[in-house]
Coordinates of C-alpha atoms in Angstrom, one line a residue:
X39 CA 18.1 18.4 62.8
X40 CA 17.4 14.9 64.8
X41 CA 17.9 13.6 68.0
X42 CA 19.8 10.5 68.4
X43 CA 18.7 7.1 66.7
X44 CA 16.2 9.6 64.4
X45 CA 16.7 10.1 60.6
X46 CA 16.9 12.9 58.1
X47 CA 16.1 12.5 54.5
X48 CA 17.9 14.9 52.0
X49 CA 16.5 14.9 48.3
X50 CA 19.0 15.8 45.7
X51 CA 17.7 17.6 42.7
X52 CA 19.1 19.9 39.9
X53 CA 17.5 22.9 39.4
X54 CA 17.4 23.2 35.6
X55 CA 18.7 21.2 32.7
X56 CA 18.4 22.9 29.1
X57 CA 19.8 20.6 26.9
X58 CA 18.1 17.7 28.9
X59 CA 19.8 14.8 30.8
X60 CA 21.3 11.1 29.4
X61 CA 22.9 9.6 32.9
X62 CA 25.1 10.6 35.6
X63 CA 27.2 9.2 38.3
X64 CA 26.8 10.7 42.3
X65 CA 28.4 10.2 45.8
X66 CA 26.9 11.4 49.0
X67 CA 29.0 10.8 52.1
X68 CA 29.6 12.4 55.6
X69 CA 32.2 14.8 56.4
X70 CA 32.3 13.3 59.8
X71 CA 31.0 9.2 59.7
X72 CA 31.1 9.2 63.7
X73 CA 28.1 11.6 63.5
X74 CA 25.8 9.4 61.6
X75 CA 25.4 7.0 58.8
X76 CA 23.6 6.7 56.0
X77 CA 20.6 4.0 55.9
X78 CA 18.9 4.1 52.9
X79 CA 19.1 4.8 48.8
X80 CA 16.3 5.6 46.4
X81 CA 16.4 6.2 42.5
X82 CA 14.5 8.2 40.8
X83 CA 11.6 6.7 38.6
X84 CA 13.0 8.4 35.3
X85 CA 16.2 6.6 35.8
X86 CA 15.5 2.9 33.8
X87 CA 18.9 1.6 33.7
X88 CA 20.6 2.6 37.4
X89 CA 22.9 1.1 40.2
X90 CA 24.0 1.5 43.2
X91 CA 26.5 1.2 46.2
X92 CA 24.8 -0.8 49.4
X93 CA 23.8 0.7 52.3
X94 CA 24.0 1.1 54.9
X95 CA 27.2 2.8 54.9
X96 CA 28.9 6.0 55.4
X97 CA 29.5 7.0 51.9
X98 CA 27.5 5.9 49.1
X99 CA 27.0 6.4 45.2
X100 CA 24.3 5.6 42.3
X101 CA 24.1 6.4 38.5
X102 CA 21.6 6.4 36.1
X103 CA 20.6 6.9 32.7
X104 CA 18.1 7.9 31.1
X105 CA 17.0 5.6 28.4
X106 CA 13.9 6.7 27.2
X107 CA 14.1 10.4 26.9
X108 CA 11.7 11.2 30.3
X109 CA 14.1 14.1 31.3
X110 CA 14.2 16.3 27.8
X111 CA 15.8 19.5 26.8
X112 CA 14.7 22.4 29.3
X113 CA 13.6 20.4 32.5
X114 CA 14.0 21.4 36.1
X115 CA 13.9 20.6 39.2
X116 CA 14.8 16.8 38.3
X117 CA 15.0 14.4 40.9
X118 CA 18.1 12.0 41.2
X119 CA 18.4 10.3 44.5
X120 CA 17.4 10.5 48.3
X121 CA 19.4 9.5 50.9
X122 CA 18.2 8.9 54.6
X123 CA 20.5 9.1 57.1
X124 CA 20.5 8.3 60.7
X125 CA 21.9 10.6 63.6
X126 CA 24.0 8.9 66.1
X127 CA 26.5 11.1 68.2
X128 CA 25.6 14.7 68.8
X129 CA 27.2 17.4 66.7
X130 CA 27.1 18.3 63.3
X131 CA 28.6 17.0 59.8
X132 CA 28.4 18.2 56.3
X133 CA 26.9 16.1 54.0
X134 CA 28.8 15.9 50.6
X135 CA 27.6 15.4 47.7
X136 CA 29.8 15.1 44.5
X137 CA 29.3 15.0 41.0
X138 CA 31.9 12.6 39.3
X139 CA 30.1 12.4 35.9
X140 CA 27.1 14.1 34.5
X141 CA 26.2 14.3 30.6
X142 CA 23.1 16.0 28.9
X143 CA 21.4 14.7 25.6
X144 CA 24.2 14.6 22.5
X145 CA 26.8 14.4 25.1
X146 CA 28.1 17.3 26.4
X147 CA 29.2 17.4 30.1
X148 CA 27.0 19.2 32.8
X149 CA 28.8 20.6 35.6
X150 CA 26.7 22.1 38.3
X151 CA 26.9 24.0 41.5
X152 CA 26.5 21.7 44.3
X153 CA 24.8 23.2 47.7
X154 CA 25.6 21.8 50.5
X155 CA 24.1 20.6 53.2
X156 CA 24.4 19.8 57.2
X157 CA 23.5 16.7 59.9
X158 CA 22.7 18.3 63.4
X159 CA 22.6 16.1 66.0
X160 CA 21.3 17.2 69.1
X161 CA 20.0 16.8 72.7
X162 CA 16.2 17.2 72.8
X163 CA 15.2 19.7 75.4
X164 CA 11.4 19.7 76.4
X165 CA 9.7 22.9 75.1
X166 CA 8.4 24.9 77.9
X167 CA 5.9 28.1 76.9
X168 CA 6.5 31.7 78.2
X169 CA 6.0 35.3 77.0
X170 CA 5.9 38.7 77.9
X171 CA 3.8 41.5 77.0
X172 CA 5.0 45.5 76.3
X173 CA 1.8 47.0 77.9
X174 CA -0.1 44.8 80.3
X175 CA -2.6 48.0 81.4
X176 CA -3.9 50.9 80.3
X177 CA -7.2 52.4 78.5
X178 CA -9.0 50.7 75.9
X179 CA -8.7 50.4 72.9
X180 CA -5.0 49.1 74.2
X181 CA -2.5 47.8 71.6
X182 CA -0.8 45.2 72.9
X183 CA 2.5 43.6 71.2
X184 CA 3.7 40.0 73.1
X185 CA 7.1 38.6 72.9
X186 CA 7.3 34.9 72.6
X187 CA 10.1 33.7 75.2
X188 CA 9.4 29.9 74.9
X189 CA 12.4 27.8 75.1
X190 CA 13.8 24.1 73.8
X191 CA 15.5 22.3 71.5
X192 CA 15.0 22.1 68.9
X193 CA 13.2 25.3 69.2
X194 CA 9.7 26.1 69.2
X195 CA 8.3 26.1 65.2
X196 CA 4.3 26.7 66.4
X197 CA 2.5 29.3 68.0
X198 CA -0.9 29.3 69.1
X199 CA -2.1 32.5 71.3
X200 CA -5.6 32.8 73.3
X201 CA -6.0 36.6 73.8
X202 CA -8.7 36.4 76.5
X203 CA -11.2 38.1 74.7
X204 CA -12.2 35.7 71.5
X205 CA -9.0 36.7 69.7
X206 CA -5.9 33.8 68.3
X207 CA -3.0 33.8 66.7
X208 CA -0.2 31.7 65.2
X209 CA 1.9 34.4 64.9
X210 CA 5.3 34.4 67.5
X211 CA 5.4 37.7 68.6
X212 CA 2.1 39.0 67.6
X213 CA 0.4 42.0 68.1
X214 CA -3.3 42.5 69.7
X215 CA -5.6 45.3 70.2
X216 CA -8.3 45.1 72.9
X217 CA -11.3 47.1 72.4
X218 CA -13.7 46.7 75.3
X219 CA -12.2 46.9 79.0
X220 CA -12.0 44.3 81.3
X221 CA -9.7 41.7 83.1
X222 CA -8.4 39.2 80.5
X223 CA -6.4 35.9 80.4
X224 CA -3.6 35.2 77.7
X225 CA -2.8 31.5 77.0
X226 CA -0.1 30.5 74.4
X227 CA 0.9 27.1 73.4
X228 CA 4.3 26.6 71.5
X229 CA 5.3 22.9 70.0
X230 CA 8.2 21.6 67.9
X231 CA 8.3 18.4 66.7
X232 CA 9.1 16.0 70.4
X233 CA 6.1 18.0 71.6
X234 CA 4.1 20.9 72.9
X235 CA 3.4 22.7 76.1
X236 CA 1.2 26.0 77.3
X237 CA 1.1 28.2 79.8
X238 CA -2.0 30.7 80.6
X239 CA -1.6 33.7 82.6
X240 CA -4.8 34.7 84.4
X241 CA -5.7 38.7 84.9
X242 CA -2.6 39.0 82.4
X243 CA -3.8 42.0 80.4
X244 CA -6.3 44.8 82.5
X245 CA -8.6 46.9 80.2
X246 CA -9.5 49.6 81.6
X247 CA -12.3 52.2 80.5
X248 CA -11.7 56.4 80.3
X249 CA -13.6 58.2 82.8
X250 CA -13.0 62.1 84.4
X251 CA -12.9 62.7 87.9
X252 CA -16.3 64.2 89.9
X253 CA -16.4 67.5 90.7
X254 CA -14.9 68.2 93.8
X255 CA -12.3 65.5 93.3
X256 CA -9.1 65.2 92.1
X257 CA -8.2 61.8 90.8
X258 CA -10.1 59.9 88.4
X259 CA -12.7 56.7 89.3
X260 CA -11.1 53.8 89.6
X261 CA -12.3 49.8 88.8
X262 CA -10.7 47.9 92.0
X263 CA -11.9 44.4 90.4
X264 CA -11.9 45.2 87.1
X265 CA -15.4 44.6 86.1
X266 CA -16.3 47.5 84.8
X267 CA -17.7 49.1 86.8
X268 CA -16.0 52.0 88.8
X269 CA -16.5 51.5 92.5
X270 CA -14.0 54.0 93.8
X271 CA -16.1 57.1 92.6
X272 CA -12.9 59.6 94.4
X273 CA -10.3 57.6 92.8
X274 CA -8.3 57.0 96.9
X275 CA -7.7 53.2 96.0
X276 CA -10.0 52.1 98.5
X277 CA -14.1 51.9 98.9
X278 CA -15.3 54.3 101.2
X279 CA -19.0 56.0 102.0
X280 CA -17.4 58.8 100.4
X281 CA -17.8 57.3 97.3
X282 CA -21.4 56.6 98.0
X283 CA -22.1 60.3 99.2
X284 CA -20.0 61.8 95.7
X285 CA -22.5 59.1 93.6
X286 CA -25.7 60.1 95.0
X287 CA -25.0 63.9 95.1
X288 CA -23.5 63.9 91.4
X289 CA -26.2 61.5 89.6
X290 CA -27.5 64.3 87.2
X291 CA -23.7 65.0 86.4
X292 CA -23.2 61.5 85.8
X293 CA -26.4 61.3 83.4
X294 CA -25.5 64.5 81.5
X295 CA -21.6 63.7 80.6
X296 CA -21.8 62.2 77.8
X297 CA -18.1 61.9 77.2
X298 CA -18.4 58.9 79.9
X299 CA -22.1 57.5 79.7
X300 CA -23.5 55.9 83.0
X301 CA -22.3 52.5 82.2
X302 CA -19.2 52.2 84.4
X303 CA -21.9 53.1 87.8
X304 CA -24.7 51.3 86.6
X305 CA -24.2 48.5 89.0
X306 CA -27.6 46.8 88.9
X307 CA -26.7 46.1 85.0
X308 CA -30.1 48.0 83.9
X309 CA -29.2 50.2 81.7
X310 CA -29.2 53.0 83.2
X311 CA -28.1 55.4 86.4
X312 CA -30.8 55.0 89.3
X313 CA -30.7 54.8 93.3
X314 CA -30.5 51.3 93.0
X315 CA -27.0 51.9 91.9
X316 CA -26.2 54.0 94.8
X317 CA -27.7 51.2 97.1
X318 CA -25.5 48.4 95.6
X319 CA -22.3 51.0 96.0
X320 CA -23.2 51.7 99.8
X321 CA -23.2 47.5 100.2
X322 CA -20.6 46.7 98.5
X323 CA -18.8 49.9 100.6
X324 CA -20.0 47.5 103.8
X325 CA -18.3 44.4 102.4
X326 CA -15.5 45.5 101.8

């Protein structure tokens, strides 16, 4: 694929030659000339004795022989020309390549399978990054798999993902498994060959830590700016001395449920469950 004014280079090879190669004689042309036109014509090395139409041109052919035995019995992948051509109206054209004569060592003919292949001549489009995510929330450890939505032409051929939490990828549509709760950012950045662009999404993916409810209440705590720590001891959506009072009057249960540790309510960061903790809660109840 190329934009307009840009080139393409198509190497022509044969695949495998068991009783070896003397000479032969090619054409490449377009299907379409308005689409393009060739530029430019180069021999292989192995080829001592060649010629060649002039270019540039919208059809062209070459021959050449091999004098000196480089190409023997049981070679592949031998190289016999490259054409460059230039893209000049948008669309698309076959590019034809045919085989008018083509002899191996001792003189028998060689008649092989051409492949074809295509000119696309397009528009570029600037490539502008976007995803999506299945599962934006939930309890760690959360598996999270992102779709790649990025658009352009041509389109995206690079990835590069920023989890939020140390983790990349070059995958498109990878998949990512957080381990340790939090609030965490997701940056991708997608380029194809006229250039690149990114996009981040801040608070994309919330993290959040497993804890039970306190006696007496029926929801779960819950971690209002996802830090953490669990600020709403009742689990209402909203701070309240409420959640102070349940705090101080179930420290001991706090301490002794193991299931949970006192981590998500030690908000002075020490290590440990204390009154301190149920200090910070009653000011950050009087800010809110």
């Amino acid at each position: 694929e190329v934009a307009p004014g840009a080139t393409n280079v198509y190497a022509i090879s044969i695949n495998t030659l068991p009783s070896g190669l003397a000479g032969y004689n090619l054409s490449v042309s377009l299907a379409d000339a308005n689409i393009g036109e060739i530029t430019a014509l180069t021999l292989p090395s192995w080829a001592s004795l060649n010629s060649s139409s002039a270019t540039p041109a919208d059809s062209v052919w070459f021959s050449g022989l091999d004098l000196y035995r480089n190409v023997e019995a049981g070679a592949t992948n031998v190289p016999l020309g490259t054409v460059m051509v230039r893209g000049d109206t948008l669309g698309s054209t076959a590019v034809v390549v045919v085989v008018h004569e083509m002899d191996a060592d001792g003189g028998s003919a060689i008649t092989p399978a051409v492949v074809p292949a295509v000119l696309n001549v397009y528009q570029p489009v600037p490539v502008v990054a976007d995803f999506t995510a299945d599962n934006t929330s939930g309890y760690f450890p959360l598996t999270v798999k992102f779709t790649d939505l990025s658009t352009g032409v041509p389109v995206p051929s690079s990835w590069s993902w920023n989890f939020g939490d140390g983790a990349t990828s070059t995958e498109r549509n990878p998949t990512h498994t957080y381990s340790q709760p939090g609030l965490y950012n997701v940056s991708l950045t997608v380029a194809n060959v006229n250039g690149q662009d990114s996009i981040t999404k801040a608070g994309y993916i919330t993290v959040m830590r497993h804890v039970v409810q306190f006696p007496g209440c029926v929801n779960e705590p819950l971690d209002p700016d996802h830090d953490g720590r669990y600020e709403d001891i009742n689990g209402n959506g909203r701070l309240d001395f409420h959640d102070v009072v349940t705090l101080y009057q179930n420290m001991q249960w706090v301490r002794d449920n193991t299931e949970v540790g006192t981590d998500p309510f030690d908000f002075n960061g020490n290590g440990r469950l204390d009154y301190d903790d149920v200090v910070l809660l009653y000011y950050e109840v009087l800010a809110d």
